[in-house]
């Protein structure tokens, strides 16, 4: 449902509620679902950087990308969320400087036998290489 283009603008009304829920819940199943919804919302002209800053999404992402910090299902949804957030240049620069790149490389090594992880991580690196502002950071690391 979240991927359906005509429906995505409706999510603008509740996107803050979803982001806030990420910070309040410890329920892994709920986290997987909420991260999955946010990860699939590609809304043109939406300020993902503001959302990321307002709700501390970068810290949320960095903490859960640490080895063993979260269930695989949640980590995979977080990788997809990172891919989505990279559509915003401001988010991309923040992530490139935060250690997310190193975490993605470590995750790629650990999950190299899991095709879905590999595909999503490659998509993250593809987005990083596309943006001039993050390309130099990525290539420097």
XYZ file of C-alpha atoms in Angstrom, residues 7-140:
134
model
C -1.856 6.772 -1.880
C 1.536 8.119 -0.787
C 0.414 11.742 -0.213
C -2.158 10.461 2.285
C 0.737 9.230 4.415
C 1.926 12.843 4.834
C -0.767 13.240 7.481
C 0.637 10.398 9.609
C 4.339 10.298 8.739
C 5.212 12.171 11.944
C 3.206 9.654 13.961
C 5.124 6.782 12.365
C 8.504 8.431 12.936
C 7.598 9.161 16.555
C 6.499 5.566 17.045
C 9.971 4.400 16.031
C 11.420 6.280 18.979
C 8.851 5.037 21.506
C 8.367 1.330 20.865
C 10.530 -1.646 21.735
C 8.287 -4.125 19.899
C 10.443 -5.624 17.132
C 7.478 -6.673 14.988
C 6.012 -3.175 15.121
C 9.405 -1.634 14.333
C 9.755 -3.836 11.239
C 6.340 -2.742 9.970
C 6.786 0.970 10.694
C 10.288 1.098 9.214
C 8.944 -0.799 6.196
C 6.201 1.781 5.670
C 8.613 4.709 5.967
C 11.111 2.955 3.707
C 8.563 2.669 0.917
C 7.379 6.276 0.974
C 9.042 8.099 -1.888
C 7.122 11.349 -1.781
C 8.416 14.021 -4.182
C 9.491 17.281 -2.531
C 9.112 15.836 0.974
C 11.752 17.101 3.403
C 13.262 13.820 4.606
C 16.187 15.685 6.155
C 13.840 17.525 8.520
C 12.127 14.253 9.435
C 15.494 12.631 10.058
C 16.673 15.466 12.294
C 13.406 15.966 14.160
C 13.053 12.312 15.161
C 16.695 11.298 15.466
C 16.416 8.798 12.642
C 20.142 8.882 11.961
C 20.934 7.683 15.495
C 18.164 5.090 15.209
C 19.693 3.805 11.971
C 23.319 3.842 13.127
C 22.542 2.021 16.383
C 20.586 -0.746 14.690
C 23.125 -1.320 11.926
C 25.679 -2.426 14.512
C 26.335 -6.183 14.329
C 23.800 -8.091 16.425
C 21.896 -4.960 17.458
C 18.635 -5.890 15.721
C 16.821 -8.768 14.051
C 17.656 -9.390 10.390
C 14.146 -8.416 9.258
C 14.501 -5.030 10.943
C 18.025 -4.495 9.639
C 16.880 -5.230 6.078
C 14.036 -2.707 6.380
C 16.507 -0.166 7.776
C 18.744 -0.684 4.739
C 15.724 0.011 2.503
C 14.922 3.088 4.638
C 18.481 4.336 4.142
C 18.029 3.893 0.390
C 14.836 5.959 0.541
C 16.382 8.698 2.672
C 19.264 8.982 0.219
C 16.819 10.539 -2.241
C 17.262 13.706 -0.144
C 20.700 15.266 -0.653
C 20.811 16.609 2.910
C 20.105 13.161 4.345
C 22.667 11.635 2.029
C 25.413 13.972 3.246
C 24.525 13.350 6.894
C 24.572 9.586 6.400
C 27.789 9.600 4.424
C 29.516 11.360 7.326
C 27.901 9.264 10.079
C 29.499 5.864 9.678
C 26.575 4.380 7.748
C 28.891 3.569 4.824
C 31.184 1.522 7.049
C 28.182 -0.225 8.590
C 26.844 -1.077 5.136
C 30.206 -2.546 4.105
C 30.342 -4.640 7.268
C 26.760 -5.755 6.731
C 27.545 -6.655 3.109
C 30.416 -8.861 4.258
C 28.258 -10.535 6.908
C 25.229 -11.075 4.650
C 26.950 -11.806 1.335
C 25.014 -15.066 0.984
C 21.635 -13.314 1.378
C 20.586 -12.002 -2.022
C 18.020 -9.534 -0.681
C 20.549 -7.892 1.659
C 23.141 -7.707 -1.110
C 20.659 -6.163 -3.548
C 19.453 -3.509 -1.107
C 22.980 -2.608 0.036
C 24.121 -2.282 -3.587
C 21.146 0.050 -4.169
C 22.331 2.163 -1.218
C 25.821 2.457 -2.700
C 24.361 3.215 -6.129
C 22.436 6.154 -4.664
C 25.543 7.370 -2.831
C 27.584 7.292 -6.041
C 24.886 9.141 -8.013
C 24.998 12.234 -5.797
C 28.052 14.456 -6.322
C 27.981 15.512 -2.667
C 28.339 11.943 -1.404
C 30.379 10.480 -4.249
C 33.585 12.091 -3.027
C 32.926 10.993 0.566
C 32.220 7.420 -0.565
C 35.260 7.214 -2.804
C 37.429 8.683 -0.055
